[in-house]
CSV table of C-alpha atoms in Angstrom, one decimal:
chain,number,residue,atom,x,y,z
N,21,MET,CA,120.5,-3.4,-43.4
N,22,SER,CA,123.7,-5.4,-42.5
N,23,ARG,CA,124.0,-7.1,-39.2
N,24,ILE,CA,127.0,-5.0,-38.3
N,25,ARG,CA,125.3,-1.7,-39.2
N,26,LEU,CA,122.1,-2.8,-37.3
N,27,THR,CA,124.1,-3.6,-34.2
N,28,TYR,CA,125.9,-0.2,-34.4
N,29,CYS,CA,122.6,1.6,-34.7
N,30,ILE,CA,121.2,-0.2,-31.7
N,31,ILE,CA,124.3,0.6,-29.6
N,32,LEU,CA,123.9,4.3,-30.4
N,33,VAL,CA,120.3,4.2,-29.5
N,34,LEU,CA,121.0,2.4,-26.2
N,35,LEU,CA,123.8,4.8,-25.2
N,36,LEU,CA,121.8,7.9,-26.0
N,37,ASP,CA,118.8,6.6,-24.1
N,38,SER,CA,120.6,5.3,-21.1
N,39,ALA,CA,121.3,8.6,-19.5
N,40,MET,CA,117.5,9.4,-19.5
N,41,ALA,CA,116.6,5.9,-18.3
N,42,TYR,CA,119.0,5.8,-15.4
N,43,ALA,CA,118.2,9.4,-14.4
N,44,GLN,CA,114.8,8.2,-13.1
N,45,PRO,CA,114.5,7.2,-9.4
N,46,PRO,CA,115.1,3.5,-8.9
N,47,TYR,CA,112.3,1.1,-8.0
N,48,ASN,CA,112.4,1.1,-4.2
N,49,GLY,CA,110.9,-2.4,-3.7
N,50,ASP,CA,113.2,-5.3,-2.7
N,51,ILE,CA,112.8,-8.0,-5.3
N,52,MET,CA,113.5,-10.6,-2.7
N,53,ASP,CA,110.6,-9.4,-0.6
N,54,ASN,CA,108.2,-10.6,-3.3
N,55,VAL,CA,109.8,-14.0,-3.5
N,56,GLU,CA,109.7,-14.3,0.3
N,57,PHE,CA,106.0,-13.4,0.6
N,58,LEU,CA,104.8,-15.5,-2.2
N,59,SER,CA,106.7,-18.6,-1.0
N,60,SER,CA,105.7,-18.0,2.7
N,61,GLY,CA,103.1,-19.9,4.7
N,62,ILE,CA,100.6,-17.1,4.1
N,63,CYS,CA,100.3,-18.2,0.5
N,64,GLU,CA,100.3,-21.9,1.3
N,65,GLY,CA,102.0,-22.9,-2.0
N,66,ARG,CA,99.5,-20.9,-4.1
N,67,ALA,CA,97.4,-23.8,-5.4
N,68,THR,CA,94.7,-22.5,-7.8
N,69,GLY,CA,91.4,-22.0,-6.0
N,70,SER,CA,93.0,-22.0,-2.5
N,71,LYS,CA,93.1,-19.3,0.1
N,72,GLY,CA,96.8,-19.0,-0.4
N,73,ALA,CA,96.3,-18.3,-4.1
N,74,PHE,CA,93.7,-15.6,-3.2
N,75,GLU,CA,96.3,-14.0,-0.9
N,76,ALA,CA,98.9,-14.1,-3.7
N,77,ALA,CA,96.5,-12.5,-6.2
N,78,ALA,CA,95.6,-9.7,-3.8
N,79,TYR,CA,99.3,-9.1,-3.2
N,80,ILE,CA,100.1,-8.9,-6.9
N,81,ARG,CA,97.1,-6.7,-7.5
N,82,GLY,CA,98.3,-4.3,-4.8
N,83,ILE,CA,101.8,-4.1,-6.5
N,84,PHE,CA,100.2,-3.3,-9.8
N,85,GLY,CA,98.1,-0.6,-8.2
N,86,THR,CA,101.2,0.9,-6.5
N,87,ALA,CA,103.0,0.9,-9.9
N,88,ASN,CA,100.1,2.9,-11.3
N,89,LEU,CA,99.3,0.3,-14.0
N,90,ASP,CA,95.8,0.9,-15.4
N,91,PRO,CA,93.5,-2.1,-14.9
N,92,LEU,CA,93.3,-4.2,-18.1
N,93,PHE,CA,89.8,-5.6,-17.6
N,94,ASP,CA,86.5,-3.7,-17.5
N,95,GLY,CA,86.0,-5.0,-13.9
N,96,GLY,CA,89.5,-4.1,-12.7
N,97,TYR,CA,92.8,-6.0,-12.5
N,98,THR,CA,91.2,-9.4,-12.1
N,99,GLN,CA,90.0,-11.9,-14.7
N,100,SER,CA,88.1,-14.8,-13.1
N,101,PHE,CA,87.6,-18.1,-14.9
N,102,PRO,CA,86.6,-21.7,-14.0
N,103,VAL,CA,89.3,-24.4,-13.6
N,104,ASN,CA,88.6,-28.1,-13.4
N,105,THR,CA,90.8,-29.7,-10.8
N,106,GLU,CA,91.0,-33.1,-9.0
N,107,ASN,CA,88.9,-31.5,-6.3
N,108,GLY,CA,86.2,-30.2,-8.6
N,109,THR,CA,85.7,-26.8,-10.3
N,110,VAL,CA,87.4,-23.8,-8.6
N,111,ILE,CA,87.9,-20.2,-9.6
N,112,GLY,CA,91.2,-19.1,-11.1
N,113,ARG,CA,92.3,-15.4,-11.2
N,114,ASN,CA,94.6,-13.7,-13.7
N,115,ILE,CA,95.8,-10.3,-12.5
N,116,ALA,CA,96.6,-7.8,-15.3
N,117,GLY,CA,97.4,-4.2,-15.7
N,118,ILE,CA,98.7,-2.0,-18.6
N,119,PHE,CA,101.4,0.6,-18.9
N,120,HIS,CA,100.1,3.0,-21.6
N,121,GLY,CA,102.5,4.4,-24.2
N,122,ASN,CA,101.3,7.8,-25.3
N,123,ASN,CA,102.8,7.7,-28.8
N,124,HIS,CA,101.0,4.9,-30.6
N,125,GLY,CA,101.4,5.1,-34.4
N,126,LYS,CA,105.1,4.3,-34.8
N,127,TYR,CA,104.4,0.5,-34.7
N,128,ASP,CA,101.8,-1.6,-36.5
N,129,ARG,CA,101.7,-3.8,-33.4
N,130,PRO,CA,101.8,-1.4,-30.4
N,131,TYR,CA,101.5,-3.9,-27.5
N,132,ILE,CA,104.0,-6.1,-25.7
N,133,ILE,CA,102.8,-8.6,-23.1
N,134,VAL,CA,105.0,-9.5,-20.2
N,135,GLY,CA,103.7,-12.4,-18.1
N,136,ALA,CA,104.5,-15.0,-15.4
N,137,HIS,CA,102.4,-17.5,-13.6
N,138,TYR,CA,102.0,-17.2,-9.8
N,139,ASP,CA,100.3,-20.5,-9.0
N,140,HIS,CA,102.1,-23.6,-7.7
N,141,LEU,CA,101.2,-27.0,-6.1
N,142,GLY,CA,99.9,-25.8,-2.8
N,143,MET,CA,99.6,-28.2,0.1
N,144,LEU,CA,100.0,-31.9,-0.6
N,145,GLU,CA,99.7,-34.6,2.1
N,146,GLY,CA,100.1,-31.8,4.8
N,147,LYS,CA,103.3,-30.5,3.3
N,148,MET,CA,103.7,-27.1,1.7
N,149,TYR,CA,105.3,-26.7,-1.7
N,150,PRO,CA,106.7,-23.1,-1.5
N,151,GLY,CA,107.5,-22.7,-5.2
N,152,ALA,CA,110.1,-20.0,-4.6
N,153,ASP,CA,111.8,-20.6,-8.0
N,154,ASP,CA,108.6,-21.9,-9.6
N,155,ASN,CA,107.4,-19.3,-9.9
N,156,ALA,CA,107.6,-16.7,-7.2
N,157,SER,CA,110.9,-15.7,-8.9
N,158,GLY,CA,109.1,-14.9,-12.2
N,159,ILE,CA,106.5,-12.8,-10.4
N,160,ALA,CA,109.1,-10.9,-8.5
N,161,ILE,CA,110.8,-10.0,-11.9
N,162,LEU,CA,107.4,-9.1,-13.3
N,163,ASP,CA,106.7,-6.8,-10.4
N,164,TYR,CA,110.2,-5.3,-10.6
N,165,ILE,CA,109.7,-4.4,-14.3
N,166,ALA,CA,106.3,-2.9,-13.5
N,167,GLY,CA,107.8,-0.8,-10.7
N,168,GLN,CA,110.6,0.4,-13.0
N,169,PHE,CA,108.1,1.5,-15.6
N,170,ALA,CA,106.1,3.3,-13.0
N,171,MET,CA,109.2,5.3,-11.9
N,172,ASN,CA,110.3,6.2,-15.4
N,173,ARG,CA,108.4,9.4,-16.1
N,174,PHE,CA,110.3,10.1,-19.3
N,175,LEU,CA,109.2,6.8,-20.7
N,176,ARG,CA,105.6,7.3,-19.9
N,177,ASP,CA,105.6,10.4,-22.1
N,178,THR,CA,107.5,9.0,-25.0
N,179,ALA,CA,106.8,5.3,-25.2
N,180,SER,CA,105.5,4.1,-28.6
N,181,ARG,CA,104.3,0.8,-27.3
N,182,SER,CA,102.1,-0.1,-24.4
N,183,VAL,CA,103.0,-3.0,-22.1
N,184,ILE,CA,100.5,-5.4,-20.6
N,185,PHE,CA,101.7,-7.0,-17.4
N,186,ILE,CA,99.9,-10.2,-16.5
N,187,ALA,CA,100.2,-12.7,-13.6
N,188,PHE,CA,98.7,-16.0,-14.7
N,189,ASP,CA,96.9,-18.4,-12.5
N,190,ALA,CA,96.4,-22.2,-13.2
N,191,LYS,CA,99.5,-22.8,-15.2
N,192,GLU,CA,99.7,-26.1,-13.3
N,193,TYR,CA,96.3,-27.0,-14.9
N,194,SER,CA,97.3,-27.2,-18.5
N,195,MET,CA,98.0,-23.4,-18.6
N,196,ALA,CA,94.3,-22.7,-18.0
N,197,GLY,CA,95.0,-19.1,-17.0
N,198,SER,CA,96.8,-18.1,-20.2
N,199,ARG,CA,94.3,-20.0,-22.3
N,200,ALA,CA,91.5,-18.1,-20.6
N,201,PHE,CA,93.2,-14.8,-21.4
N,202,ILE,CA,93.6,-15.9,-25.0
N,203,ASP,CA,90.0,-16.9,-25.2
N,204,THR,CA,88.9,-13.5,-24.0
N,205,LEU,CA,91.3,-11.7,-26.4
N,206,PHE,CA,89.7,-13.6,-29.3
N,207,SER,CA,86.1,-13.3,-28.0
N,208,GLU,CA,83.4,-11.1,-29.5
N,209,THR,CA,83.6,-8.7,-26.5
N,210,GLY,CA,87.4,-8.9,-26.4
N,211,ILE,CA,89.7,-6.7,-24.3
N,212,ASN,CA,89.3,-3.0,-24.7
N,213,ASP,CA,92.1,-0.4,-24.2
N,214,ARG,CA,90.2,2.2,-22.3
N,215,MET,CA,92.8,4.9,-23.1
N,216,THR,CA,92.5,4.5,-26.9
N,217,GLY,CA,88.9,3.3,-26.9
N,218,LYS,CA,89.8,0.5,-29.2
N,219,LYS,CA,89.6,-3.3,-28.9
N,220,ILE,CA,93.0,-5.0,-28.6
N,221,SER,CA,93.3,-7.6,-31.2
N,222,ALA,CA,95.9,-10.4,-31.6
N,223,ASP,CA,97.3,-8.5,-34.6
N,224,ASP,CA,98.1,-5.6,-32.3
N,225,ILE,CA,100.5,-7.7,-30.1
N,226,ALA,CA,104.2,-7.6,-31.2
N,227,PHE,CA,105.0,-10.5,-29.0
N,228,MET,CA,104.7,-12.0,-25.5
N,229,ILE,CA,107.5,-12.5,-22.9
N,230,ASN,CA,107.0,-15.2,-20.3
N,231,ILE,CA,109.2,-15.5,-17.2
N,232,ASP,CA,109.2,-18.9,-15.6
N,233,GLN,CA,111.7,-20.2,-13.0
N,234,ALA,CA,114.3,-17.4,-13.1
N,235,GLY,CA,115.8,-17.4,-9.6
N,236,SER,CA,118.4,-20.1,-9.2
N,237,ILE,CA,122.0,-20.6,-10.3
N,238,LEU,CA,121.9,-24.4,-9.8
N,239,GLU,CA,122.0,-25.4,-13.5
N,240,PRO,CA,124.4,-22.9,-15.2
N,241,ILE,CA,124.9,-22.9,-19.0
N,242,ASP,CA,128.6,-23.4,-18.4
N,243,ASP,CA,130.9,-23.7,-15.4
N,244,THR,CA,132.4,-20.2,-16.0
N,245,HIS,CA,129.1,-18.3,-15.7
N,246,ARG,CA,127.1,-18.7,-12.5
N,247,GLU,CA,124.9,-15.7,-13.5
N,248,TYR,CA,123.1,-16.8,-16.6
N,249,LEU,CA,119.7,-16.6,-18.4
N,250,MET,CA,118.2,-18.7,-21.2
N,251,VAL,CA,116.1,-16.9,-23.7
N,252,LEU,CA,114.1,-19.4,-25.8
N,253,GLY,CA,112.1,-18.7,-28.9
N,254,SER,CA,114.1,-15.7,-30.2
N,255,GLY,CA,113.9,-17.0,-33.7
N,256,CYS,CA,110.4,-15.6,-34.0
N,257,LEU,CA,111.5,-12.0,-33.6
N,258,GLU,CA,112.2,-9.4,-36.2
N,259,GLU,CA,115.9,-8.7,-36.7
N,260,TYR,CA,116.0,-5.5,-34.6
N,261,ASP,CA,114.2,-7.1,-31.7
N,262,ARG,CA,116.4,-10.2,-31.8
N,263,ALA,CA,119.6,-8.2,-32.0
N,264,MET,CA,118.5,-6.1,-29.1
N,265,LEU,CA,118.5,-9.2,-26.9
N,266,ASP,CA,122.3,-9.6,-27.4
N,267,VAL,CA,123.2,-6.0,-27.3
N,268,THR,CA,121.3,-5.3,-24.1
N,269,GLY,CA,123.2,-8.0,-22.3
N,270,ARG,CA,126.6,-7.3,-23.9
N,271,TYR,CA,126.7,-3.6,-23.2
N,272,PHE,CA,124.8,-3.2,-20.0
N,273,ILE,CA,125.0,-6.5,-18.1
N,274,PRO,CA,128.1,-8.2,-19.6
N,275,GLU,CA,128.5,-10.5,-16.6
N,276,LEU,CA,125.1,-12.1,-17.4
N,277,LYS,CA,125.6,-15.0,-19.7
N,278,ILE,CA,122.7,-15.3,-22.3
N,279,GLY,CA,121.9,-18.6,-23.9
N,280,TYR,CA,119.4,-19.0,-26.8
N,281,ASP,CA,118.6,-22.6,-26.4
N,282,TYR,CA,118.1,-25.1,-23.6
N,283,TYR,CA,121.6,-26.3,-22.8
N,284,GLY,CA,122.5,-26.6,-26.5
N,285,SER,CA,119.6,-29.0,-27.3
N,286,ARG,CA,117.1,-28.1,-30.0
N,287,LYS,CA,114.9,-31.0,-28.9
N,288,PHE,CA,114.7,-29.8,-25.3
N,289,THR,CA,114.3,-26.2,-26.4
N,290,ASP,CA,111.2,-27.2,-28.5
N,291,LEU,CA,109.9,-29.2,-25.5
N,292,PHE,CA,110.2,-26.4,-23.0
N,293,MET,CA,108.5,-24.0,-25.3
N,294,LYS,CA,105.4,-26.2,-25.0
N,295,LEU,CA,105.4,-26.4,-21.2
N,296,SER,CA,104.6,-23.0,-19.9
N,297,ASP,CA,102.2,-20.1,-20.7
N,298,GLN,CA,104.1,-18.9,-23.8
N,299,ALA,CA,102.6,-22.0,-25.5
N,300,SER,CA,99.1,-20.6,-25.3
N,301,PHE,CA,100.1,-17.5,-27.2
N,302,ILE,CA,102.2,-19.5,-29.8
N,303,ASN,CA,99.2,-21.8,-30.4
N,304,ALA,CA,97.1,-18.7,-31.0
N,305,GLY,CA,99.5,-17.3,-33.6
N,306,ILE,CA,101.2,-14.8,-31.3
N,307,ASP,CA,105.0,-14.9,-31.1
N,308,ALA,CA,106.4,-15.5,-27.7
N,309,LEU,CA,109.6,-15.9,-25.7
N,310,LEU,CA,110.5,-17.7,-22.6
N,311,PHE,CA,113.1,-16.4,-20.1
N,312,THR,CA,114.2,-19.0,-17.6
N,313,SER,CA,117.1,-20.3,-15.5
N,314,GLY,CA,115.9,-23.8,-16.1
N,315,ILE,CA,114.5,-26.6,-14.0
N,316,ASN,CA,116.7,-28.0,-11.2
N,317,PHE,CA,116.6,-30.9,-8.7
N,318,HIS,CA,114.3,-28.8,-6.3
N,319,THR,CA,111.6,-28.3,-9.0
N,320,TYR,CA,108.2,-29.6,-7.7
N,321,LYS,CA,109.7,-30.4,-4.3
N,322,THR,CA,109.1,-29.0,-0.9
N,323,THR,CA,112.8,-27.8,-1.0
N,324,ASP,CA,111.9,-25.2,-3.7
N,325,ASP,CA,112.2,-22.5,-1.1
N,326,LEU,CA,113.8,-19.1,-0.5
N,327,SER,CA,117.2,-20.7,0.2
N,328,ILE,CA,117.7,-21.7,-3.5
N,329,ILE,CA,117.1,-18.2,-4.8
N,330,ASP,CA,120.3,-16.3,-5.7
N,331,ARG,CA,119.6,-12.6,-5.0
N,332,LYS,CA,122.4,-11.3,-7.3
N,333,ALA,CA,121.4,-13.4,-10.3
N,334,LEU,CA,117.7,-12.7,-9.8
N,335,GLY,CA,118.4,-8.9,-9.8
N,336,MET,CA,120.6,-9.1,-12.9
N,337,ARG,CA,117.9,-11.1,-14.8
N,338,ALA,CA,115.2,-8.6,-13.7
N,339,LYS,CA,117.3,-5.7,-14.9
N,340,TYR,CA,118.2,-7.3,-18.2
N,341,ILE,CA,114.5,-8.1,-19.0
N,342,TYR,CA,113.5,-4.6,-17.9
N,343,LEU,CA,116.1,-2.9,-20.1
N,344,TYR,CA,115.1,-5.1,-23.1
N,345,VAL,CA,111.4,-4.4,-22.8
N,346,GLU,CA,112.0,-0.7,-22.1
N,347,ARG,CA,114.0,-0.2,-25.2
N,348,LEU,CA,111.4,-2.0,-27.3
N,349,THR,CA,108.8,0.5,-26.2
N,350,ARG,CA,110.8,3.5,-27.7
């Protein structure tokens, strides 16, 4: 199929679907509320193994429950795993739920994973590192997408793919959380889909989407677009899935500038693909994308707080990623 014909077909599908998608009640949660809570003193910077990280995990678990996601693990939403830190071994916690598509059979690989890490640096020398952009912003988008799926009753009945939503712990410890998830996925017991009664294998996963640092407008792609988003790793996608990235933005959120590399640098693009949880999936042979607004001069500083989050840009990015994932479940 030619590129022009493919794009035309995608536009038709999007336009025909859009009335149904937007007819559903909107997600009532304020996306900034999630950023505010996760970067507040209650969560104490969310260092893995800390009381603050426990509070953050409980908060995310509550949101997944409210969104009516089914628990992914046999014991519920939580996967616990050991993490070696400078202060000894602590317990990390991944939080994961699944939105079940009821029409499996259309795709050979009927699962998409959408993830973001929730841990950060915690308290260092008596100072809190809030981690609003890194990565309360990514979790806020993850929660927004889960909420939108929960409210879209039409999609629940027609989706041909299921979506696994996962909040990773311990990214700051060599991506220990996503590696623990991969280890379980490939283990003998594996991860079972309780609706289908089948074990989820790596071959069942179409690809993984990781959202990491997506809340600021401090490092725009160019001076004419303050609202932007970088999508790294799109070369791994099938032609339809890749074209959908462009069409979703162009026809539904045209004011959001989409870039497909890290500021025009192949070298830095390749580097950034190794620095967050998507790397664990790529290393395991699972295709993965990274959605990010890039690092900035507040990254890993105490000034990474709510004041550097741009509400408009965060909302646009959340909507864009939701629309992209939603279309790929059809």
